[in-house]
Amino acid sequence: MQQEAVFCTEGPLLVLAGAGSGKTRVLTHRVAYLIEEKEVNPWNIMAITFTNKAAGEMRERVDKLVGFGAESIWVSTFHSSCVRILRRHIEALGYSTSFSIYDTDDQRTLMKQVFKTLDVDTKQLKERGALSAISSAKDKLIGPEEFLLNATGDFRQRRIGEIYQEYQKQLKKNNAMDFDDLIVKTVELFQNNPDVLSYYQERFKYIMVDEYQDTNLAQFKLISLLAAKYKNLCVVGDDDQSIYKFRGANIENILNFEDAFPGARVIKLEQNYRSTQNILNAANGVIRHNRGRKDKTLWTANSEGTLVHFKQFENARDEADYVARQIRDSGFSYQDQAVLYRTNAQSRLLEERCIYYNVPYRLVGGVNFYQRKEIKDILAYLRTIANGVDDLSVLRIINVPKRGIGATTMGRVTIFASEHGMSLYDALKAARQVPGLGKAAAKIEAFVGQIDSFKVRANSEDFTIQDLIEGILDETGYRQELEAEGEIESQTRLENIEELVNKAVSYEQDSEHPSLDEFLEQVALVADIDNMDESENRVTLMTLHSAKGLEFPKVYLVGMEDGLFPSMMSITADDKSEIEEERRLCYVGITRAREELVMTSARQRMVNGETRYSKPSQFVEELPASAVEFDRLEPALSGYGGFGGGSGSAGGSGRKTDAYADDSLPWNQGGMKAQPKAEGRGFGSSHNPYASRNTAPAPASKPAFGKAFTVQKQSSLDYGPGDRVSHIKFGQGTVKSVEDGAKDYEVTVEFDKAGQKKMFASFAKLKKI
DNA sequence: TTAGCTAGTGTTTTT
DNA sequence: CACTAGCTAA
């Protein structure tokens, strides 16, 4: 069947590929076959994947197969593809090529402004709500006008329509697009410019789409347009693995493919080469409870393997404890194991226990590196330099670092800008003409002068992005402000910025024609999973969603509880199909496992500050008894936990639960010294994604907090009170006093120019002179 | 203008 | 519980 799919190169083709049936293999071999046997120019092949990571892997694998030409295949995600196209043709839509891409945070900021301009009552309508309504409209290619037409009766809908209109207006004014726009605008471009469309139709004679079940209507339209001429479209997907309905994925795209593309061939890949018989039986047992799926049965010639293990615990801490110990003792190497959960919040306890048992881990997801305040600040500078009319970015940095330009001043400038129909930045340039600014005008002029000088440099021949970022750090005083804070957190921020610089450097090395625009775009479109470094021997912790497309010899599915997985939302929803999506998610989780699968649940768990009691997930009950070994707790006092006459005995939970009354703080436990939080959010948020993001150190001994705490306290200082020292920013000065703190020396220095400063020794890097 | 505090809010999953 | 918007005081 795989071979048949590879050889079927002409015309529309739907490959229904069950989990682990080798669809990536089919795709890569198909590309290779097109190039080598059909003598198709690699230039004419387009492959769309779900993540940049998948795109990279695909290119790599094709590269190994064909030996030449793989680099000219167009392999990327929907979003990246669209940006590439838009950068070339966007002017046809009235934007300029250096448009900004707004992420979720930017969207919210913009929406707040929209709410202000339209005077929307946030009691009636939330920014989030409006944004999600708009997003789902965009997924369906419904523009503001059509939205308003459809909303005649409903007041709320009408209001959202107005908001939608204004939101788009402001995006356009900022020369910016949100994620959804990238797709929508590309479709618009193709529809309004037949010559452009025809160019890409000629270019992409062969199109392949991976994870087709997760495409939305806009994406479907995009592909249909591109493939309309040659119709050599091969889509690969599995309706049972559709897990992105909340993001607009339309399962109909796969179910109705044959109607949309008449004459389409359908090939099913039903043999699973990945998992053991027992794991597959467990997966099939669960998924067969779904209705409205394409009929198929996954089978395998693999051995039976060990039984799937389900184990229930008294509380979430016991669960995490067990899993961490299992990972350590299972005999599988760390990189061959993964812990999958429904919500990111569950990672915290797992991290804590991994640290406790010295289990090295890598965390995928959580707070994105690019969402960090300091990173967003620097990026906002870069955007301001690249895209002169991005008001949102200007607003973000105008007073960062502090320049004494506050809300009152900016309010006046904003009014002036809108009265004269100019961008915020242009209004700042004309600060002298803005009424009522007083002393602030001079401050603004200094800011504008700096930015303009950066702009000049950015356009000069031999500038590098690295220079630009370093320049921003030094000349605006951003670095100095952070250093002066002298907090460990400040240092983490600086390190994160250094990481961004590294990213910029490697980008400039890798890219053929590096540009600031392209760098910003790459940075905007990274997914959590893209940064997963598999070279290190660590266990992976991530959400079920992130795990899609991956496989591991041993998998732990944790938090198998009703109300958590399936989520409460899906249980209480009127729409029955929401449970089905959760079930597919469960199916995805189970089928990630190759050899061993452990599922766990906790009777008691802290959720949003309150203890919640739950019984095992209904999906656990759907597991076929023959493939699973159940290890449930005795039923508790009536009401909670367990189901029916629980088999098996209460294993491993004769522990004193009250001992964990305060199980929330990882510090102060297991003999670890109390540590300050690296950031306000505690676990799972600090550090960078490249070197040591959210990872415990592999060796046992070091304090287990990755980069933020690797500052080594020097055993002694080579200077003391009275000595003359020099500091990279503050110049020379005299040491007043040295305090020996727990983590570091705190040094007070009277600088000749900068006055008296207090700072941490390892951070300040003072030199004795 | 800014820092710091308080009260309110929302909590699935993500390109 | 964790974050954040908005208010208050300096």
mmCIF file of N, CA, C and O in Angstrom, chain A residues 375-459:
data_model
loop_
_atom_site.group_PDB
_atom_site.id
_atom_site.type_symbol
_atom_site.label_atom_id
_atom_site.label_comp_id
_atom_site.label_asym_id
_atom_site.label_seq_id
_atom_site.Cartn_x
_atom_site.Cartn_y
_atom_site.Cartn_z
ATOM 1 N N ILE A 375 12.450 39.564 25.363
ATOM 2 C CA ILE A 375 12.569 39.211 23.950
ATOM 3 C C ILE A 375 11.580 40.031 23.127
ATOM 4 O O ILE A 375 11.923 40.578 22.076
ATOM 5 N N LYS A 376 10.380 40.150 23.655
ATOM 6 C CA LYS A 376 9.387 40.945 22.937
ATOM 7 C C LYS A 376 9.810 42.414 22.854
ATOM 8 O O LYS A 376 9.538 43.084 21.866
ATOM 9 N N ASP A 377 10.472 42.893 23.892
ATOM 10 C CA ASP A 377 10.971 44.265 23.854
ATOM 11 C C ASP A 377 11.957 44.454 22.701
ATOM 12 O O ASP A 377 11.824 45.368 21.898
ATOM 13 N N ILE A 378 12.940 43.569 22.664
ATOM 14 C CA ILE A 378 13.966 43.703 21.624
ATOM 15 C C ILE A 378 13.332 43.540 20.244
ATOM 16 O O ILE A 378 13.636 44.292 19.310
ATOM 17 N N LEU A 379 12.437 42.577 20.126
ATOM 18 C CA LEU A 379 11.779 42.380 18.843
ATOM 19 C C LEU A 379 10.951 43.606 18.458
ATOM 20 O O LEU A 379 10.875 43.969 17.279
ATOM 21 N N ALA A 380 10.359 44.254 19.444
ATOM 22 C CA ALA A 380 9.590 45.454 19.146
ATOM 23 C C ALA A 380 10.510 46.566 18.617
ATOM 24 O O ALA A 380 10.137 47.317 17.722
ATOM 25 N N TYR A 381 11.715 46.647 19.161
ATOM 26 C CA TYR A 381 12.689 47.591 18.602
ATOM 27 C C TYR A 381 12.974 47.246 17.143
ATOM 28 O O TYR A 381 12.970 48.118 16.267
ATOM 29 N N LEU A 382 13.231 45.979 16.917
ATOM 30 C CA LEU A 382 13.566 45.568 15.548
ATOM 31 C C LEU A 382 12.409 45.838 14.594
ATOM 32 O O LEU A 382 12.602 46.282 13.469
ATOM 33 N N ARG A 383 11.208 45.581 15.082
ATOM 34 C CA ARG A 383 10.047 45.820 14.228
ATOM 35 C C ARG A 383 9.865 47.301 13.938
ATOM 36 O O ARG A 383 9.508 47.689 12.841
ATOM 37 N N THR A 384 10.103 48.108 14.970
ATOM 38 C CA THR A 384 9.987 49.549 14.765
ATOM 39 C C THR A 384 10.988 50.007 13.710
ATOM 40 O O THR A 384 10.688 50.862 12.873
ATOM 41 N N ILE A 385 12.154 49.398 13.749
ATOM 42 C CA ILE A 385 13.178 49.756 12.772
ATOM 43 C C ILE A 385 12.796 49.257 11.378
ATOM 44 O O ILE A 385 12.955 49.950 10.381
ATOM 45 N N ALA A 386 12.234 48.046 11.339
ATOM 46 C CA ALA A 386 11.914 47.451 10.037
ATOM 47 C C ALA A 386 10.619 47.998 9.442
ATOM 48 O O ALA A 386 10.543 48.282 8.254
ATOM 49 N N ASN A 387 9.622 48.130 10.276
ATOM 50 C CA ASN A 387 8.309 48.539 9.797
ATOM 51 C C ASN A 387 7.922 49.836 10.496
ATOM 52 O O ASN A 387 7.440 49.833 11.608
ATOM 53 N N GLY A 388 8.124 50.940 9.809
ATOM 54 C CA GLY A 388 7.956 52.251 10.426
ATOM 55 C C GLY A 388 6.566 52.557 10.952
ATOM 56 O O GLY A 388 6.396 53.436 11.776
ATOM 57 N N VAL A 389 5.571 51.822 10.488
ATOM 58 C CA VAL A 389 4.218 52.197 10.897
ATOM 59 C C VAL A 389 3.606 51.236 11.913
ATOM 60 O O VAL A 389 2.413 51.247 12.144
ATOM 61 N N ASP A 390 4.431 50.393 12.500
ATOM 62 C CA ASP A 390 3.926 49.447 13.494
ATOM 63 C C ASP A 390 3.773 50.160 14.842
ATOM 64 O O ASP A 390 4.653 50.135 15.686
ATOM 65 N N ASP A 391 2.631 50.803 15.009
ATOM 66 C CA ASP A 391 2.404 51.610 16.212
ATOM 67 C C ASP A 391 2.485 50.799 17.494
ATOM 68 O O ASP A 391 2.941 51.268 18.530
ATOM 69 N N LEU A 392 2.024 49.567 17.415
ATOM 70 C CA LEU A 392 1.999 48.715 18.598
ATOM 71 C C LEU A 392 3.402 48.528 19.160
ATOM 72 O O LEU A 392 3.624 48.604 20.362
ATOM 73 N N SER A 393 4.332 48.295 18.267
ATOM 74 C CA SER A 393 5.712 48.094 18.701
ATOM 75 C C SER A 393 6.309 49.385 19.235
ATOM 76 O O SER A 393 7.011 49.384 20.245
ATOM 77 N N VAL A 394 6.021 50.499 18.569
ATOM 78 C CA VAL A 394 6.518 51.787 19.035
ATOM 79 C C VAL A 394 6.026 52.044 20.453
ATOM 80 O O VAL A 394 6.778 52.410 21.345
ATOM 81 N N LEU A 395 4.758 51.783 20.649
ATOM 82 C CA LEU A 395 4.151 52.016 21.943
ATOM 83 C C LEU A 395 4.787 51.149 23.023
ATOM 84 O O LEU A 395 4.919 51.549 24.170
ATOM 85 N N ARG A 396 5.167 49.954 22.629
ATOM 86 C CA ARG A 396 5.759 49.040 23.593
ATOM 87 C C ARG A 396 7.109 49.526 24.101
ATOM 88 O O ARG A 396 7.428 49.395 25.272
ATOM 89 N N ILE A 397 7.894 50.109 23.190
ATOM 90 C CA ILE A 397 9.272 50.432 23.555
ATOM 91 C C ILE A 397 9.516 51.899 23.876
ATOM 92 O O ILE A 397 10.578 52.240 24.364
ATOM 93 N N ILE A 398 8.525 52.730 23.641
ATOM 94 C CA ILE A 398 8.764 54.167 23.789
ATOM 95 C C ILE A 398 9.295 54.517 25.173
ATOM 96 O O ILE A 398 10.112 55.417 25.331
ATOM 97 N N ASN A 399 8.890 53.760 26.159
ATOM 98 C CA ASN A 399 9.343 54.055 27.515
ATOM 99 C C ASN A 399 10.083 52.877 28.153
ATOM 100 O O ASN A 399 10.092 52.704 29.361
ATOM 101 N N VAL A 400 10.663 52.038 27.295
ATOM 102 C CA VAL A 400 11.452 50.903 27.786
ATOM 103 C C VAL A 400 12.811 50.938 27.117
ATOM 104 O O VAL A 400 12.915 50.719 25.924
ATOM 105 N N PRO A 401 13.878 51.193 27.791
ATOM 106 C CA PRO A 401 13.931 51.540 29.214
ATOM 107 C C PRO A 401 13.291 52.901 29.498
ATOM 108 O O PRO A 401 13.022 53.646 28.580
ATOM 109 N N LYS A 402 13.130 53.190 30.774
ATOM 110 C CA LYS A 402 12.424 54.400 31.175
ATOM 111 C C LYS A 402 13.045 55.651 30.573
ATOM 112 O O LYS A 402 14.229 55.907 30.715
ATOM 113 N N ARG A 403 12.211 56.405 29.887
ATOM 114 C CA ARG A 403 12.708 57.655 29.309
ATOM 115 C C ARG A 403 11.907 58.842 29.825
ATOM 116 O O ARG A 403 12.064 59.950 29.341
ATOM 117 N N GLY A 404 11.002 58.575 30.723
ATOM 118 C CA GLY A 404 10.155 59.648 31.207
ATOM 119 C C GLY A 404 9.109 60.070 30.196
ATOM 120 O O GLY A 404 8.672 61.209 30.178
ATOM 121 N N ILE A 405 8.752 59.154 29.331
ATOM 122 C CA ILE A 405 7.673 59.444 28.381
ATOM 123 C C ILE A 405 6.490 58.571 28.778
ATOM 124 O O ILE A 405 6.459 57.384 28.484
ATOM 125 N N GLY A 406 5.543 59.147 29.460
ATOM 126 C CA GLY A 406 4.480 58.338 30.051
ATOM 127 C C GLY A 406 3.189 58.383 29.289
ATOM 128 O O GLY A 406 3.113 58.848 28.149
ATOM 129 N N ALA A 407 2.159 57.893 29.950
ATOM 130 C CA ALA A 407 0.856 57.732 29.312
ATOM 131 C C ALA A 407 0.276 59.056 28.843
ATOM 132 O O ALA A 407 -0.298 59.155 27.762
ATOM 133 N N THR A 408 0.437 60.102 29.665
ATOM 134 C CA THR A 408 -0.137 61.402 29.301
ATOM 135 C C THR A 408 0.461 61.894 27.985
ATOM 136 O O THR A 408 -0.255 62.288 27.059
ATOM 137 N N THR A 409 1.777 61.842 27.946
ATOM 138 C CA THR A 409 2.467 62.288 26.742
ATOM 139 C C THR A 409 2.024 61.489 25.522
ATOM 140 O O THR A 409 1.674 62.050 24.480
ATOM 141 N N MET A 410 2.036 60.175 25.680
ATOM 142 C CA MET A 410 1.706 59.339 24.535
ATOM 143 C C MET A 410 0.247 59.517 24.117
ATOM 144 O O MET A 410 -0.096 59.408 22.945
ATOM 145 N N GLY A 411 -0.592 59.819 25.099
ATOM 146 C CA GLY A 411 -1.982 60.110 24.774
ATOM 147 C C GLY A 411 -2.071 61.314 23.845
ATOM 148 O O GLY A 411 -2.774 61.287 22.830
ATOM 149 N N ARG A 412 -1.317 62.342 24.158
ATOM 150 C CA ARG A 412 -1.326 63.544 23.325
ATOM 151 C C ARG A 412 -0.797 63.245 21.924
ATOM 152 O O ARG A 412 -1.356 63.694 20.930
ATOM 153 N N VAL A 413 0.281 62.474 21.886
ATOM 154 C CA VAL A 413 0.871 62.159 20.581
ATOM 155 C C VAL A 413 -0.104 61.326 19.750
ATOM 156 O O VAL A 413 -0.261 61.545 18.538
ATOM 157 N N THR A 414 -0.773 60.391 20.408
ATOM 158 C CA THR A 414 -1.719 59.530 19.689
ATOM 159 C C THR A 414 -2.851 60.354 19.076
ATOM 160 O O THR A 414 -3.225 60.158 17.917
ATOM 161 N N ILE A 415 -3.361 61.307 19.874
ATOM 162 C CA ILE A 415 -4.426 62.163 19.355
ATOM 163 C C ILE A 415 -3.915 62.958 18.148
ATOM 164 O O ILE A 415 -4.555 63.006 17.097
ATOM 165 N N PHE A 416 -2.741 63.498 18.322
ATOM 166 C CA PHE A 416 -2.137 64.268 17.232
ATOM 167 C C PHE A 416 -1.994 63.398 15.974
ATOM 168 O O PHE A 416 -2.316 63.814 14.862
ATOM 169 N N ALA A 417 -1.541 62.167 16.181
ATOM 170 C CA ALA A 417 -1.333 61.267 15.045
ATOM 171 C C ALA A 417 -2.644 60.988 14.323
ATOM 172 O O ALA A 417 -2.715 61.045 13.093
ATOM 173 N N SER A 418 -3.685 60.713 15.097
ATOM 174 C CA SER A 418 -4.928 60.342 14.420
ATOM 175 C C SER A 418 -5.589 61.567 13.782
ATOM 176 O O SER A 418 -6.210 61.464 12.733
ATOM 177 N N GLU A 419 -5.394 62.736 14.391
ATOM 178 C CA GLU A 419 -5.933 63.952 13.767
ATOM 179 C C GLU A 419 -5.280 64.223 12.419
ATOM 180 O O GLU A 419 -5.911 64.735 11.492
ATOM 181 N N HIS A 420 -4.017 63.889 12.318
ATOM 182 C CA HIS A 420 -3.299 64.182 11.080
ATOM 183 C C HIS A 420 -3.160 62.940 10.198
ATOM 184 O O HIS A 420 -2.443 62.966 9.196
ATOM 185 N N GLY A 421 -3.808 61.859 10.628
ATOM 186 C CA GLY A 421 -3.762 60.638 9.824
ATOM 187 C C GLY A 421 -2.354 60.118 9.590
ATOM 188 O O GLY A 421 -2.032 59.646 8.512
ATOM 189 N N MET A 422 -1.522 60.244 10.595
ATOM 190 C CA MET A 422 -0.162 59.748 10.421
ATOM 191 C C MET A 422 0.096 58.603 11.399
ATOM 192 O O MET A 422 -0.686 58.356 12.320
ATOM 193 N N SER A 423 1.200 57.897 11.166
ATOM 194 C CA SER A 423 1.543 56.822 12.087
ATOM 195 C C SER A 423 2.089 57.437 13.370
ATOM 196 O O SER A 423 2.490 58.607 13.399
ATOM 197 N N LEU A 424 2.099 56.645 14.394
ATOM 198 C CA LEU A 424 2.563 57.127 15.679
ATOM 199 C C LEU A 424 4.019 57.593 15.583
ATOM 200 O O LEU A 424 4.396 58.619 16.141
ATOM 201 N N TYR A 425 4.786 56.818 14.853
ATOM 202 C CA TYR A 425 6.205 57.169 14.758
ATOM 203 C C TYR A 425 6.399 58.506 14.059
ATOM 204 O O TYR A 425 7.217 59.322 14.467
ATOM 205 N N ASP A 426 5.631 58.736 12.997
ATOM 206 C CA ASP A 426 5.730 60.017 12.299
ATOM 207 C C ASP A 426 5.310 61.160 13.216
ATOM 208 O O ASP A 426 5.886 62.248 13.166
ATOM 209 N N ALA A 427 4.312 60.899 14.037
ATOM 210 C CA ALA A 427 3.881 61.924 14.985
ATOM 211 C C ALA A 427 4.987 62.221 15.990
ATOM 212 O O ALA A 427 5.211 63.376 16.369
ATOM 213 N N LEU A 428 5.696 61.171 16.412
ATOM 214 C CA LEU A 428 6.805 61.363 17.345
ATOM 215 C C LEU A 428 7.889 62.219 16.706
ATOM 216 O O LEU A 428 8.516 63.058 17.355
ATOM 217 N N LYS A 429 8.083 61.983 15.421
ATOM 218 C CA LYS A 429 9.101 62.757 14.705
ATOM 219 C C LYS A 429 8.747 64.249 14.713
ATOM 220 O O LYS A 429 9.624 65.097 14.682
ATOM 221 N N ALA A 430 7.448 64.509 14.712
ATOM 222 C CA ALA A 430 6.993 65.892 14.684
ATOM 223 C C ALA A 430 6.618 66.358 16.084
ATOM 224 O O ALA A 430 5.735 67.191 16.257
ATOM 225 N N ALA A 431 7.291 65.833 17.098
ATOM 226 C CA ALA A 431 6.916 66.073 18.488
ATOM 227 C C ALA A 431 6.775 67.553 18.823
ATOM 228 O O ALA A 431 5.906 67.945 19.600
ATOM 229 N N ARG A 432 7.623 68.396 18.211
ATOM 230 C CA ARG A 432 7.579 69.836 18.507
ATOM 231 C C ARG A 432 6.224 70.453 18.179
ATOM 232 O O ARG A 432 5.835 71.452 18.762
ATOM 233 N N GLN A 433 5.544 69.838 17.193
ATOM 234 C CA GLN A 433 4.263 70.407 16.785
ATOM 235 C C GLN A 433 3.092 69.884 17.602
ATOM 236 O O GLN A 433 1.970 70.368 17.482
ATOM 237 N N VAL A 434 3.365 68.849 18.397
ATOM 238 C CA VAL A 434 2.284 68.299 19.215
ATOM 239 C C VAL A 434 2.042 69.228 20.394
ATOM 240 O O VAL A 434 2.978 69.544 21.138
ATOM 241 N N PRO A 435 0.798 69.692 20.582
ATOM 242 C CA PRO A 435 0.530 70.637 21.652
ATOM 243 C C PRO A 435 0.657 70.010 23.039
ATOM 244 O O PRO A 435 0.330 68.831 23.229
ATOM 245 N N GLY A 436 1.163 70.791 23.947
ATOM 246 C CA GLY A 436 1.141 70.421 25.349
ATOM 247 C C GLY A 436 2.191 69.421 25.812
ATOM 248 O O GLY A 436 2.069 68.854 26.882
ATOM 249 N N LEU A 437 3.224 69.199 25.027
ATOM 250 C CA LEU A 437 4.189 68.178 25.431
ATOM 251 C C LEU A 437 5.226 68.689 26.417
ATOM 252 O O LEU A 437 5.744 67.939 27.227
ATOM 253 N N GLY A 438 5.554 69.970 26.313
ATOM 254 C CA GLY A 438 6.521 70.525 27.241
ATOM 255 C C GLY A 438 7.871 69.840 27.157
ATOM 256 O O GLY A 438 8.380 69.564 26.067
ATOM 257 N N LYS A 439 8.387 69.481 28.318
ATOM 258 C CA LYS A 439 9.738 68.908 28.346
ATOM 259 C C LYS A 439 9.827 67.554 27.668
ATOM 260 O O LYS A 439 10.881 67.120 27.231
ATOM 261 N N ALA A 440 8.685 66.866 27.607
ATOM 262 C CA ALA A 440 8.691 65.519 27.028
ATOM 263 C C ALA A 440 9.132 65.544 25.568
ATOM 264 O O ALA A 440 9.707 64.573 25.073
ATOM 265 N N ALA A 441 8.891 66.660 24.887
ATOM 266 C CA ALA A 441 9.231 66.733 23.468
ATOM 267 C C ALA A 441 10.708 66.443 23.238
ATOM 268 O O ALA A 441 11.070 65.720 22.307
ATOM 269 N N ALA A 442 11.533 66.987 24.098
ATOM 270 C CA ALA A 442 12.971 66.764 23.937
ATOM 271 C C ALA A 442 13.320 65.296 24.134
ATOM 272 O O ALA A 442 14.149 64.732 23.413
ATOM 273 N N LYS A 443 12.645 64.673 25.087
ATOM 274 C CA LYS A 443 12.903 63.248 25.337
ATOM 275 C C LYS A 443 12.508 62.422 24.124
ATOM 276 O O LYS A 443 13.182 61.468 23.747
ATOM 277 N N ILE A 444 11.376 62.805 23.541
ATOM 278 C CA ILE A 444 10.925 62.087 22.357
ATOM 279 C C ILE A 444 11.918 62.262 21.214
ATOM 280 O O ILE A 444 12.256 61.303 20.523
ATOM 281 N N GLU A 445 12.425 63.469 21.075
ATOM 282 C CA GLU A 445 13.387 63.706 20.005
ATOM 283 C C GLU A 445 14.616 62.820 20.155
ATOM 284 O O GLU A 445 15.145 62.289 19.177
ATOM 285 N N ALA A 446 15.041 62.649 21.386
ATOM 286 C CA ALA A 446 16.202 61.785 21.613
ATOM 287 C C ALA A 446 15.895 60.355 21.176
ATOM 288 O O ALA A 446 16.710 59.688 20.526
ATOM 289 N N PHE A 447 14.697 59.908 21.517
ATOM 290 C CA PHE A 447 14.285 58.555 21.139
ATOM 291 C C PHE A 447 14.252 58.399 19.617
ATOM 292 O O PHE A 447 14.817 57.469 19.051
ATOM 293 N N VAL A 448 13.588 59.350 18.962
ATOM 294 C CA VAL A 448 13.485 59.300 17.507
ATOM 295 C C VAL A 448 14.872 59.316 16.864
ATOM 296 O O VAL A 448 15.144 58.581 15.919
ATOM 297 N N GLY A 449 15.741 60.134 17.432
ATOM 298 C CA GLY A 449 17.107 60.202 16.906
ATOM 299 C C GLY A 449 17.782 58.845 16.955
ATOM 300 O O GLY A 449 18.417 58.409 15.980
ATOM 301 N N GLN A 450 17.594 58.157 18.071
ATOM 302 C CA GLN A 450 18.194 56.823 18.207
ATOM 303 C C GLN A 450 17.641 55.860 17.173
ATOM 304 O O GLN A 450 18.391 55.163 16.481
ATOM 305 N N ILE A 451 16.329 55.811 17.090
ATOM 306 C CA ILE A 451 15.706 54.873 16.160
ATOM 307 C C ILE A 451 16.139 55.177 14.724
ATOM 308 O O ILE A 451 16.487 54.279 13.955
ATOM 309 N N ASP A 452 16.141 56.469 14.383
ATOM 310 C CA ASP A 452 16.541 56.826 13.026
ATOM 311 C C ASP A 452 17.964 56.377 12.734
ATOM 312 O O ASP A 452 18.262 55.893 11.643
ATOM 313 N N SER A 453 18.805 56.530 13.735
ATOM 314 C CA SER A 453 20.188 56.113 13.512
ATOM 315 C C SER A 453 20.266 54.593 13.341
ATOM 316 O O SER A 453 21.033 54.086 12.530
ATOM 317 N N PHE A 454 19.429 53.868 14.059
ATOM 318 C CA PHE A 454 19.376 52.406 13.853
ATOM 319 C C PHE A 454 18.875 52.086 12.454
ATOM 320 O O PHE A 454 19.369 51.164 11.807
ATOM 321 N N LYS A 455 17.893 52.856 12.024
ATOM 322 C CA LYS A 455 17.344 52.600 10.691
ATOM 323 C C LYS A 455 18.416 52.764 9.615
ATOM 324 O O LYS A 455 18.501 51.956 8.689
ATOM 325 N N VAL A 456 19.191 53.796 9.765
ATOM 326 C CA VAL A 456 20.270 54.029 8.802
ATOM 327 C C VAL A 456 21.212 52.835 8.784
ATOM 328 O O VAL A 456 21.548 52.293 7.734
ATOM 329 N N ARG A 457 21.583 52.409 9.990
ATOM 330 C CA ARG A 457 22.504 51.278 10.070
ATOM 331 C C ARG A 457 21.898 50.009 9.497
ATOM 332 O O ARG A 457 22.558 49.236 8.826
ATOM 333 N N ALA A 458 20.606 49.812 9.784
ATOM 334 C CA ALA A 458 19.946 48.592 9.309
ATOM 335 C C ALA A 458 19.944 48.537 7.789
ATOM 336 O O ALA A 458 19.957 47.456 7.199
ATOM 337 N N ASN A 459 19.938 49.697 7.158
ATOM 338 C CA ASN A 459 19.905 49.707 5.700
ATOM 339 C C ASN A 459 21.282 49.719 5.066
ATOM 340 O O ASN A 459 21.403 49.596 3.855
#
